[in-house]
PDB file of C-alpha atoms in Angstrom:
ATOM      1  CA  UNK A  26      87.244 124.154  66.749  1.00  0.00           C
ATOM      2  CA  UNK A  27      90.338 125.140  68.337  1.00  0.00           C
ATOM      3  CA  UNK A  28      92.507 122.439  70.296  1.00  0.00           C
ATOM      4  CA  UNK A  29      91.673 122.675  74.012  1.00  0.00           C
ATOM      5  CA  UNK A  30      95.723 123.599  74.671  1.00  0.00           C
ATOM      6  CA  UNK A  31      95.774 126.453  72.005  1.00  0.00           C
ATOM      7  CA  UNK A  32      92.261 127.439  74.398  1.00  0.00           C
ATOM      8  CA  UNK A  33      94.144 127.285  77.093  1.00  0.00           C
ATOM      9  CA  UNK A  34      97.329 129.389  76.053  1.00  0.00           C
ATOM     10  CA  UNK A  35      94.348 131.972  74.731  1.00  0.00           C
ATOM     11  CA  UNK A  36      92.867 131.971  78.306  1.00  0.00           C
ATOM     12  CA  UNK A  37      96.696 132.481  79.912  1.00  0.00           C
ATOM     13  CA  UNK A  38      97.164 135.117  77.202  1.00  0.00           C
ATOM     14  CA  UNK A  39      94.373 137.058  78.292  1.00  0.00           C
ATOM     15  CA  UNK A  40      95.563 137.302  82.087  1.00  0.00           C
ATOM     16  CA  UNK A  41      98.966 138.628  80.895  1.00  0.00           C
ATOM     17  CA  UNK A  42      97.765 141.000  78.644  1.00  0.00           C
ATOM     18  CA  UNK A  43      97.745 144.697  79.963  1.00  0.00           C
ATOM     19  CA  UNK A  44      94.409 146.520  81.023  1.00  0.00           C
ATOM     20  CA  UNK A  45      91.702 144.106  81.855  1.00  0.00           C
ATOM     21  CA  UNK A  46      88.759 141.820  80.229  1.00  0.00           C
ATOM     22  CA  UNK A  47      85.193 140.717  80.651  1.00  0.00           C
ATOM     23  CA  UNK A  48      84.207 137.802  81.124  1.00  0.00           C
ATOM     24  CA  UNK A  49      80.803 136.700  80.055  1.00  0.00           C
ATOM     25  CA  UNK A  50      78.267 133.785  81.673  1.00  0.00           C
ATOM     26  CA  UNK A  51      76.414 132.055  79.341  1.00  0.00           C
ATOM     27  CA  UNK A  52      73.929 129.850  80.785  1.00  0.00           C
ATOM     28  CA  UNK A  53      72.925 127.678  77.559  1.00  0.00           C
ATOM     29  CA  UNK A  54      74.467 126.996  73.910  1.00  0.00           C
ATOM     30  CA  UNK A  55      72.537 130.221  72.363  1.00  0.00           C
ATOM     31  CA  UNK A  56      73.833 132.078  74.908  1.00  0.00           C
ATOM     32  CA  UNK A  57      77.119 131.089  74.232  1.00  0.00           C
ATOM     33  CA  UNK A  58      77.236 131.483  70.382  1.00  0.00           C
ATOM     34  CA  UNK A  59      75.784 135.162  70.671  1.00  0.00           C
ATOM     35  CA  UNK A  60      78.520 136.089  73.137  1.00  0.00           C
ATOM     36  CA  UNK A  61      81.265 134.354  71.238  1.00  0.00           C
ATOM     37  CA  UNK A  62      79.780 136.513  68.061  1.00  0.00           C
ATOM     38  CA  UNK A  63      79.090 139.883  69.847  1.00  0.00           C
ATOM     39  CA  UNK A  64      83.104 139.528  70.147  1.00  0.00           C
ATOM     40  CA  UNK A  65      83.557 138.060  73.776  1.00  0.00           C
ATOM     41  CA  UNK A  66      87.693 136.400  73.910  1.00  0.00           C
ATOM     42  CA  UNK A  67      86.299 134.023  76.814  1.00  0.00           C
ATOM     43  CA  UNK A  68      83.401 132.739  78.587  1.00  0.00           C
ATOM     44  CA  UNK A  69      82.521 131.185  82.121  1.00  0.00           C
ATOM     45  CA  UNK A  70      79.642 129.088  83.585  1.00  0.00           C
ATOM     46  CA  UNK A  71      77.670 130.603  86.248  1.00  0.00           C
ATOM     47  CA  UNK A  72      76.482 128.379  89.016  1.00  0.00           C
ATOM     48  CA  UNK A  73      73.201 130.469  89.615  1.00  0.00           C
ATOM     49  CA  UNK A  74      72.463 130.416  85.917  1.00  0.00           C
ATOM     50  CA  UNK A  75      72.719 126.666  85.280  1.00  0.00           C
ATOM     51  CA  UNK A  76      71.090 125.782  88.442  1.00  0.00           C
ATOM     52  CA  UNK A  77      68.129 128.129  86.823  1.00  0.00           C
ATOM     53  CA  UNK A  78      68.258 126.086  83.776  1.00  0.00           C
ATOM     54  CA  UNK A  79      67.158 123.032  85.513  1.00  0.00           C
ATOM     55  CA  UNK A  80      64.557 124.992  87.659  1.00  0.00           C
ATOM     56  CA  UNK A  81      66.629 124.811  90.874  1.00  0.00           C
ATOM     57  CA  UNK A  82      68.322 127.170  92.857  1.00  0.00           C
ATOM     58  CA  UNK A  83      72.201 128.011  93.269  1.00  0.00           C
ATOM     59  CA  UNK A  84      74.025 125.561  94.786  1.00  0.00           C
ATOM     60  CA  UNK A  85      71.092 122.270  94.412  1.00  0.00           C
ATOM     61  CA  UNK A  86      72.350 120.913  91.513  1.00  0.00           C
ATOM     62  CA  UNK A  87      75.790 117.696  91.541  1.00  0.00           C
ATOM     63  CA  UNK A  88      78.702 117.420  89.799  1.00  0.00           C
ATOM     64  CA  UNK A  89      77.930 115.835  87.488  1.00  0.00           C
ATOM     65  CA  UNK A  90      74.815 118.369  86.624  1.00  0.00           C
ATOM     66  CA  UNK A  91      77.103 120.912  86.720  1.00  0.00           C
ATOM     67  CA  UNK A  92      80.079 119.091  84.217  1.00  0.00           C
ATOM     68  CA  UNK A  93      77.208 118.083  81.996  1.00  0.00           C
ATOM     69  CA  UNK A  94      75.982 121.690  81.789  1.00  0.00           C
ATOM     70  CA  UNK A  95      79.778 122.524  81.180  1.00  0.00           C
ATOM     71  CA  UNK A  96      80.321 119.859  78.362  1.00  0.00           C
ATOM     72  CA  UNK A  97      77.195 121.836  76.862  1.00  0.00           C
ATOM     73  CA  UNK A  98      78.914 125.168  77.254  1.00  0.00           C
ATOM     74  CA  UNK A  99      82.424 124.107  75.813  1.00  0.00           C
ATOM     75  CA  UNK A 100      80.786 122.339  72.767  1.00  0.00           C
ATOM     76  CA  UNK A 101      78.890 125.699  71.872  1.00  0.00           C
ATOM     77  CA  UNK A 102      81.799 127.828  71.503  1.00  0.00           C
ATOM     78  CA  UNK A 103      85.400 128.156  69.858  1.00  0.00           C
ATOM     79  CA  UNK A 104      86.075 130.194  72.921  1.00  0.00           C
ATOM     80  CA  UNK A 105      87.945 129.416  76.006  1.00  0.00           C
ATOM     81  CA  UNK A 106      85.847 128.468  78.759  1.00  0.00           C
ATOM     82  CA  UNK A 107      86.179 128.363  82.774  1.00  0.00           C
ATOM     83  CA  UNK A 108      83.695 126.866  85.196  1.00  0.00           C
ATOM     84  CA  UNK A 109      82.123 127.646  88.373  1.00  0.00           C
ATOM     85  CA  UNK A 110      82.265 124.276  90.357  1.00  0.00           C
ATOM     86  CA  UNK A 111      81.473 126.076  93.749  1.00  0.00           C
ATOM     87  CA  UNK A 112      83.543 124.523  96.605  1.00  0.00           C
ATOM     88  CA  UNK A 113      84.510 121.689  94.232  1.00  0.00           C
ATOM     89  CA  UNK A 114      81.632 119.128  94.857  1.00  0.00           C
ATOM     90  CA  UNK A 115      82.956 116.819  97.595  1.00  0.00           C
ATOM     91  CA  UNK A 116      83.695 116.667 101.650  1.00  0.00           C
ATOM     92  CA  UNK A 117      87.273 115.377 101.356  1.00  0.00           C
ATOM     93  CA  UNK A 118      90.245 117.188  99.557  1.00  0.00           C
ATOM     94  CA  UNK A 119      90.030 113.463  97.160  1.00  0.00           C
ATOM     95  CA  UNK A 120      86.676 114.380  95.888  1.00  0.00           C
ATOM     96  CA  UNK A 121      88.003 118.231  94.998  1.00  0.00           C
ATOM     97  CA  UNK A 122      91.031 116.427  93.157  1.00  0.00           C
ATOM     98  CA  UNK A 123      88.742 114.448  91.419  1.00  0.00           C
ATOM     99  CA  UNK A 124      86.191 116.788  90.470  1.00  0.00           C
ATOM    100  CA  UNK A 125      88.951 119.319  89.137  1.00  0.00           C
ATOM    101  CA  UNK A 126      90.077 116.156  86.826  1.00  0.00           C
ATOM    102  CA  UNK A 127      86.834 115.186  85.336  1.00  0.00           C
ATOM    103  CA  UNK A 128      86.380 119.428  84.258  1.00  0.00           C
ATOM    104  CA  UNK A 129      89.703 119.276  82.873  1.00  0.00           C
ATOM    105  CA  UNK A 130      87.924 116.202  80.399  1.00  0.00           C
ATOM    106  CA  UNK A 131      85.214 118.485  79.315  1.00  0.00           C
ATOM    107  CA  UNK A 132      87.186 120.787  77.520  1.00  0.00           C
ATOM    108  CA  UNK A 133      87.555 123.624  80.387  1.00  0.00           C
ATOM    109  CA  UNK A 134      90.186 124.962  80.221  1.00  0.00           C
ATOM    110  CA  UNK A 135      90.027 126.703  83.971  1.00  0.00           C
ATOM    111  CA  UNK A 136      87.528 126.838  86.831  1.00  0.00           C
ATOM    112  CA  UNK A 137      87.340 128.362  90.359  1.00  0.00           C
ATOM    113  CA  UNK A 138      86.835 126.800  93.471  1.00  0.00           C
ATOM    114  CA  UNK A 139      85.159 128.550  96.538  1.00  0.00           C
ATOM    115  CA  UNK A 140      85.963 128.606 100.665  1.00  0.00           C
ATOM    116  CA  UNK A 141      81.919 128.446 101.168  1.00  0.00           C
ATOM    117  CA  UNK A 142      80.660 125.199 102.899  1.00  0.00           C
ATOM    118  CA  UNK A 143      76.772 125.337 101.684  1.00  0.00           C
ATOM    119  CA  UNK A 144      76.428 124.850 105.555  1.00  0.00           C
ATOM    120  CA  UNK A 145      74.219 127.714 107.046  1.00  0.00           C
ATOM    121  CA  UNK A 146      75.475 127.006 110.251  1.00  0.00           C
ATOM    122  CA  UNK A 147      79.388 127.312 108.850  1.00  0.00           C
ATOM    123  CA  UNK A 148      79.074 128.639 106.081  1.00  0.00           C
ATOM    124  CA  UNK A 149      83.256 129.217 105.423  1.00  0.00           C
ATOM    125  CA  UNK A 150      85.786 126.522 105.819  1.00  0.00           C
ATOM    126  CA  UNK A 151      88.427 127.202 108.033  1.00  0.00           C
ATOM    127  CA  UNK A 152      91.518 128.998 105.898  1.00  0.00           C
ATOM    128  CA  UNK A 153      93.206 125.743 107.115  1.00  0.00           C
ATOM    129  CA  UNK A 154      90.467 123.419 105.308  1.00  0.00           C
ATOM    130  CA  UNK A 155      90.093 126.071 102.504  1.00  0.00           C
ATOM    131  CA  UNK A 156      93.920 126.273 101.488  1.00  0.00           C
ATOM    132  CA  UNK A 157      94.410 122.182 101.502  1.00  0.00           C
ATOM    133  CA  UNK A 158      90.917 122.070  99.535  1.00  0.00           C
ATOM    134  CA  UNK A 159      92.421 124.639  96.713  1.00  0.00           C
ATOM    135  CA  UNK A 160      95.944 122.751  96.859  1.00  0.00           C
ATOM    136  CA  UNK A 161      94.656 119.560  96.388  1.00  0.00           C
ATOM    137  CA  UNK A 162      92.511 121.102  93.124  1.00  0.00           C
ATOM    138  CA  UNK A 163      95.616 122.989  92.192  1.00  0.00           C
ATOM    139  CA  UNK A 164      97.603 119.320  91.931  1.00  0.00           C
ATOM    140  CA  UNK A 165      94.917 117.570  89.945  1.00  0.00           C
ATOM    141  CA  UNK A 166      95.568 119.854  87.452  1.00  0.00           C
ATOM    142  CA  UNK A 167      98.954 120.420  87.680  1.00  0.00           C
ATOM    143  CA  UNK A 168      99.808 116.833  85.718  1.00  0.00           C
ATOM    144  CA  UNK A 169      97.250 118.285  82.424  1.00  0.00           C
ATOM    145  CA  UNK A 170      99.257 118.919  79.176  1.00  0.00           C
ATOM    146  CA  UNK A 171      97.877 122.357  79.221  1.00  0.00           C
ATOM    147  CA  UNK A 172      97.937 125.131  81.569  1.00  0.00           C
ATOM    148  CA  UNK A 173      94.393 124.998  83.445  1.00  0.00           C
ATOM    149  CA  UNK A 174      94.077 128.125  84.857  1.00  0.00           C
ATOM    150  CA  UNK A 175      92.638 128.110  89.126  1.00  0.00           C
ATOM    151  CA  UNK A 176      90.571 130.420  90.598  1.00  0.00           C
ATOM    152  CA  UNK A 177      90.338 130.436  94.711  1.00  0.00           C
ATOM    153  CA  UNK A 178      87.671 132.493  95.796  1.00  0.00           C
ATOM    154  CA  UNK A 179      87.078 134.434  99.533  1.00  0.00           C
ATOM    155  CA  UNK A 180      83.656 133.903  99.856  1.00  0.00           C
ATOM    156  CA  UNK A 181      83.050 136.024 103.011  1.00  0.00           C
ATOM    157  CA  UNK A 182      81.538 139.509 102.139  1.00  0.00           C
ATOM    158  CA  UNK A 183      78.543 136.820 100.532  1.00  0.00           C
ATOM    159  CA  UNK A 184      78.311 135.035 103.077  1.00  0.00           C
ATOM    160  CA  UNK A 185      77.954 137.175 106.056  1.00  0.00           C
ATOM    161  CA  UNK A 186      82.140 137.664 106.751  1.00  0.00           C
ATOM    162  CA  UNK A 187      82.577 141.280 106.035  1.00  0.00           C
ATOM    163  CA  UNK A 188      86.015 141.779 107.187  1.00  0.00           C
ATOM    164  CA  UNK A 189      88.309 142.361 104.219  1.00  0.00           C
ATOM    165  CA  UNK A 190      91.679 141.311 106.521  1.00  0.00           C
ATOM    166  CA  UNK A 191      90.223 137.669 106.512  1.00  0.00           C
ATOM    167  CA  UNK A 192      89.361 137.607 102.733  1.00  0.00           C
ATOM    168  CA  UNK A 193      92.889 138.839 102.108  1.00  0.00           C
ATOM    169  CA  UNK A 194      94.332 136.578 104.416  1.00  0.00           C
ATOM    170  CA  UNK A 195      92.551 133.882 102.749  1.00  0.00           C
ATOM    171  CA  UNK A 196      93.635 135.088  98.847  1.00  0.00           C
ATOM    172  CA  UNK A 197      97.447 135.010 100.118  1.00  0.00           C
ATOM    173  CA  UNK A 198      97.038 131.559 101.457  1.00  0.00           C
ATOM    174  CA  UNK A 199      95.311 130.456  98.049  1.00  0.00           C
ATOM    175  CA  UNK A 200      97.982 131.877  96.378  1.00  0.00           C
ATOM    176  CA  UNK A 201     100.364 129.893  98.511  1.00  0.00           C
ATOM    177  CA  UNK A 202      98.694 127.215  97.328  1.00  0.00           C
ATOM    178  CA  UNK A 203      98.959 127.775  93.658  1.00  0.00           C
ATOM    179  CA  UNK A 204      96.018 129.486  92.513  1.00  0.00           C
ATOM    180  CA  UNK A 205      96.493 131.258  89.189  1.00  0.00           C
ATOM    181  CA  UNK A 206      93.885 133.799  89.835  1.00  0.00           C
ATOM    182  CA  UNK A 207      92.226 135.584  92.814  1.00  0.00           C
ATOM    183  CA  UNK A 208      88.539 136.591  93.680  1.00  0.00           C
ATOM    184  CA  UNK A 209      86.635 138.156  96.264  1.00  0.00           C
ATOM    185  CA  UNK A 210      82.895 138.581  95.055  1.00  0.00           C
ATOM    186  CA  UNK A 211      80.890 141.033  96.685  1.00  0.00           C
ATOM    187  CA  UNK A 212      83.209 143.658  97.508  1.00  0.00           C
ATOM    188  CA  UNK A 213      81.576 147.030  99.286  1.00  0.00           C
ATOM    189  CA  UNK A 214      83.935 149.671  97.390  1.00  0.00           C
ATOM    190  CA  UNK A 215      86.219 150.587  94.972  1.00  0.00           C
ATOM    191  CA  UNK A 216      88.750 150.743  98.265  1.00  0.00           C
ATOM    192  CA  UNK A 217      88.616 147.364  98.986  1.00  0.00           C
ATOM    193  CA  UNK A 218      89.070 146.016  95.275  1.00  0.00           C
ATOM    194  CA  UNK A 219      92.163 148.670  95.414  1.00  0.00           C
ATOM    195  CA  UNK A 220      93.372 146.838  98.911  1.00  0.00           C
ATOM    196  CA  UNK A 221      92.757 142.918  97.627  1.00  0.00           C
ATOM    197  CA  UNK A 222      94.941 144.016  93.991  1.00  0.00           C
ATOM    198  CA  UNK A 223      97.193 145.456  96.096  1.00  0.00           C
ATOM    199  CA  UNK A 224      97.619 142.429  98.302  1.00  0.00           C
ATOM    200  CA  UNK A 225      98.431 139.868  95.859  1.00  0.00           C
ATOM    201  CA  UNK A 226     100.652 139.453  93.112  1.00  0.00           C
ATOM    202  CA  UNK A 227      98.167 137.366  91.031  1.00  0.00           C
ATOM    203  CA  UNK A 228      95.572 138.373  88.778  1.00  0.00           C
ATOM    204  CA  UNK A 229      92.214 139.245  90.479  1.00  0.00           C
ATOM    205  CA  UNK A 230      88.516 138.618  89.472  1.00  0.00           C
ATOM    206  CA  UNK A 231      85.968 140.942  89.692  1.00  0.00           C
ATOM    207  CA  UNK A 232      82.268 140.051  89.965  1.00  0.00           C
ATOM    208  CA  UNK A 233      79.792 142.247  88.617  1.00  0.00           C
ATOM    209  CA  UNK A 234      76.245 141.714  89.435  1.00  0.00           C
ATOM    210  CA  UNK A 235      75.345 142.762  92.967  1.00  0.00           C
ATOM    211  CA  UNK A 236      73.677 146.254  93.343  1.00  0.00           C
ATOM    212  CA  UNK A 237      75.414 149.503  93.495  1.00  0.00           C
ATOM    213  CA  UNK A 238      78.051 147.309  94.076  1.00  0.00           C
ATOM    214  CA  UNK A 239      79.322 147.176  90.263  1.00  0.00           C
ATOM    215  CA  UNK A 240      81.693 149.555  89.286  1.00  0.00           C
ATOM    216  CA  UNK A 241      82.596 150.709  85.321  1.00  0.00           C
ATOM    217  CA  UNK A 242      85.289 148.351  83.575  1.00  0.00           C
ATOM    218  CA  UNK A 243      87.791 151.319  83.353  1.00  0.00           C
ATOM    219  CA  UNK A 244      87.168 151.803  87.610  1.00  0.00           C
ATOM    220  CA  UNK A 245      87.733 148.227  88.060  1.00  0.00           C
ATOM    221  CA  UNK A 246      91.050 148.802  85.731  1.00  0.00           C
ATOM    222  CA  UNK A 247      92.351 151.278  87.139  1.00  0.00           C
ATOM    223  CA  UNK A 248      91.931 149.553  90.690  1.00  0.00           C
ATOM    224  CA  UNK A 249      94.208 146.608  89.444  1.00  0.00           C
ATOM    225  CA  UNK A 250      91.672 144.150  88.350  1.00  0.00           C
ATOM    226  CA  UNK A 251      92.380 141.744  85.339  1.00  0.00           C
ATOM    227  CA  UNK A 252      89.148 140.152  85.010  1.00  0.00           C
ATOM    228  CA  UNK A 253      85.399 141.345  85.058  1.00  0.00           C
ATOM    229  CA  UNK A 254      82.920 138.421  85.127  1.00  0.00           C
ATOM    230  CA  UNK A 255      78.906 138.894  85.156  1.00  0.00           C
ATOM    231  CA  UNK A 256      78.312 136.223  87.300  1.00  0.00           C
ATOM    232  CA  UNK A 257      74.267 135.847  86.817  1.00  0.00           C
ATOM    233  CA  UNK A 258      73.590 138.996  85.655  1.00  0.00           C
ATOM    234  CA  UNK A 259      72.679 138.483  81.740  1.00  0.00           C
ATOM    235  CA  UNK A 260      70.783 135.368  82.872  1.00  0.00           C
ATOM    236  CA  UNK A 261      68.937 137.744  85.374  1.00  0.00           C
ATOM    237  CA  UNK A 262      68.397 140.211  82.841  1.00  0.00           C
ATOM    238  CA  UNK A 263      66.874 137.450  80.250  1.00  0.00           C
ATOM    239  CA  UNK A 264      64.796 136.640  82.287  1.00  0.00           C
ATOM    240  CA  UNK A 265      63.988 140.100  83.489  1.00  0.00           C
ATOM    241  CA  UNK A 266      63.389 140.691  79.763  1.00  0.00           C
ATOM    242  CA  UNK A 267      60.655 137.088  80.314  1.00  0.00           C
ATOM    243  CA  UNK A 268      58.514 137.906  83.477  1.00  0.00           C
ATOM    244  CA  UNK A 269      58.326 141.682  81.952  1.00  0.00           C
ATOM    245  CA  UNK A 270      56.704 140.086  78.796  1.00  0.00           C
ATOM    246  CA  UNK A 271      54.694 137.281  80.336  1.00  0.00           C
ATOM    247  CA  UNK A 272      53.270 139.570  82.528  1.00  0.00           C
ATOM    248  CA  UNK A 273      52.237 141.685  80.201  1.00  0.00           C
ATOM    249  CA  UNK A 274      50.531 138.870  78.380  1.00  0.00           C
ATOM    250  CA  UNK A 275      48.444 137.673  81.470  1.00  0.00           C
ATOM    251  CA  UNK A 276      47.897 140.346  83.387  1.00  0.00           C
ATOM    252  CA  UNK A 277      46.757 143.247  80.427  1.00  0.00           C
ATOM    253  CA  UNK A 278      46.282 141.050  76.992  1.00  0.00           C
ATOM    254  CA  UNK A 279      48.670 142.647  74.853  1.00  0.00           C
ATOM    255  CA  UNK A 280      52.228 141.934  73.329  1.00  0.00           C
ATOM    256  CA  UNK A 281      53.600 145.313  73.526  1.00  0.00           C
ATOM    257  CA  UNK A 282      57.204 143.499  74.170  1.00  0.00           C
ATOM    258  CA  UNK A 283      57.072 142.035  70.255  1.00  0.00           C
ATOM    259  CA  UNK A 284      57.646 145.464  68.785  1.00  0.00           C
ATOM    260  CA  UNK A 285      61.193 145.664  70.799  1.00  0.00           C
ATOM    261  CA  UNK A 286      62.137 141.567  70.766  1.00  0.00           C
ATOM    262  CA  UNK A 287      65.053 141.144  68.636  1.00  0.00           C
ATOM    263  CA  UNK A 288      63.934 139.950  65.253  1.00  0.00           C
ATOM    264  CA  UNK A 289      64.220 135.995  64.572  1.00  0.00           C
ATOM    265  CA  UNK A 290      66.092 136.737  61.532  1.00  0.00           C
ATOM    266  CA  UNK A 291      69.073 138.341  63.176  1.00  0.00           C
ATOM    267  CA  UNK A 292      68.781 135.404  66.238  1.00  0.00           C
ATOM    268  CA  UNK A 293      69.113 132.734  64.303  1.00  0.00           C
ATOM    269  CA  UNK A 294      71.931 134.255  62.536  1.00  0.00           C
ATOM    270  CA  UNK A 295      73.863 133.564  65.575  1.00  0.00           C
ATOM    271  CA  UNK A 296      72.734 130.038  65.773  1.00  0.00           C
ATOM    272  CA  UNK A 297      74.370 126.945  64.225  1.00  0.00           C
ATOM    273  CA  UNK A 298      72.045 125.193  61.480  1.00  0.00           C
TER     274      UNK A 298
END
């Protein structure tokens, strides 16, 4: 298995590179090992997919749930992997630092950190609270022998904020503050991805996943996005692919989905022993 520095410089590699790149969610080990094969360069954790794993929704499982679930991830793959530690798991700007240090000891080798509060009532920080909470993650990881690459996401247009001048006001700030890559999931239109790329000098994230809201890779490139990540999408179509079958099973008596499964042989060929 690769070192987790020679990871890292993959994962920085990969941001520099012309054109752009997808990047995968995996939400368990097989799912990792048949991305890594199907020729995937990196991977990511999805909150909503390994909240699922444990039965629970997004956003009701801990930190430590969520670096265990990461450990698992990292140890499945030789690929570089990022994490989605929502607003980094604490009240105070200490408990971002420290959660930002423990990933680092998993073998991440980047992760993003969101402006949402998981308060109904408020559910943004203030940019004032938001930029200090992405500085103090961007200083825990600052001191790592490797470069751990930062994500700050604007978390408005999910979160009922729909004015693009605030998200970009926020993604300049979080750049200010050191972030290494930019993200504002949930964008309306090909326009506003072309306004956020324009608006910042670093890379930007794209999330694909929400409903006619999920543009083509070369639309996305051409708009000035680096990365494309599928957020919970392959976990939603898995188990898509599951309620279609089961309720087949209960509701009619017959197993129609076996003739289209893919074939154990050729899984377990992407399995380790």
């Amino acid at each position: 298995m690769p070192a987790q520095i020679d990871k890292a410089s993959s994962f920085q590699a990969l941001h520099a590179a012309p054109g752009s790149f997808v990047i995968p969610n995996p939400w368990d080990g097989g799912s990792a090992r048949i991305l890594e094969a199907l020729g995937y360069r990196a991977l990511a954790t999805s909150s909503g997919a390994s909240a699922g794993t444990l039965g629970r929704r997004d956003g009701k499982i801990s930190r430590d749930e969520a670096l265990a679930h990461c450990e698992l991830i990292v140890a499945s793959t030789d690929l570089p992997v990022s994490a989605d530690l929502e607003n980094g798991f604490g009240s105070t700007t200490a408990d971002v630092a420290e959660t930002y240090r423990l990933a680092a000891e998993t073998g991440l080798v980047g992760a993003s950190i969101e402006d949402a509060t998981g308060d109904p009532g408020q559910p943004l920080f203030t940019i004032e609270e938001a930029t200090a909470r992405v500085a103090a993650a961007v200083e825990a990881v600052r001191g790592l022998p490797f470069h751990f690459t930062l994500t700050a996401r604007a978390e408005g247009f999910l979160r009922g904020n729909t004015d693009l001048d605030d998200a970009i006001r926020r993604l300049k700030a979080y750049e200010a503050a050191g972030a290494d890559v930019l993200f504002a999931p949930g964008l309306p239109d090909l326009d506003a991805v072309r306004a956020v790329c324009r608006s910042v000098s670093r890379p930007v994230n794209f999330m694909v996943g929400v409903p006619h809201r999920s543009f083509t890779v070369s639309d996305l490139t051409a708009a000035g996005v680096k990365r494309i990540s599928l957020a919970t999408s392959l976990y939603r179509a898995a188990m898509t692919g599951l309620l279609s079958a089961a309720r087949e099973t209960l509701e009619h008596g017959t197993f129609s989905y076996v003739e289209s499964s893919v074939p154990g042989r050729e899984l377990a060929g992407y399995l380790q022993d």
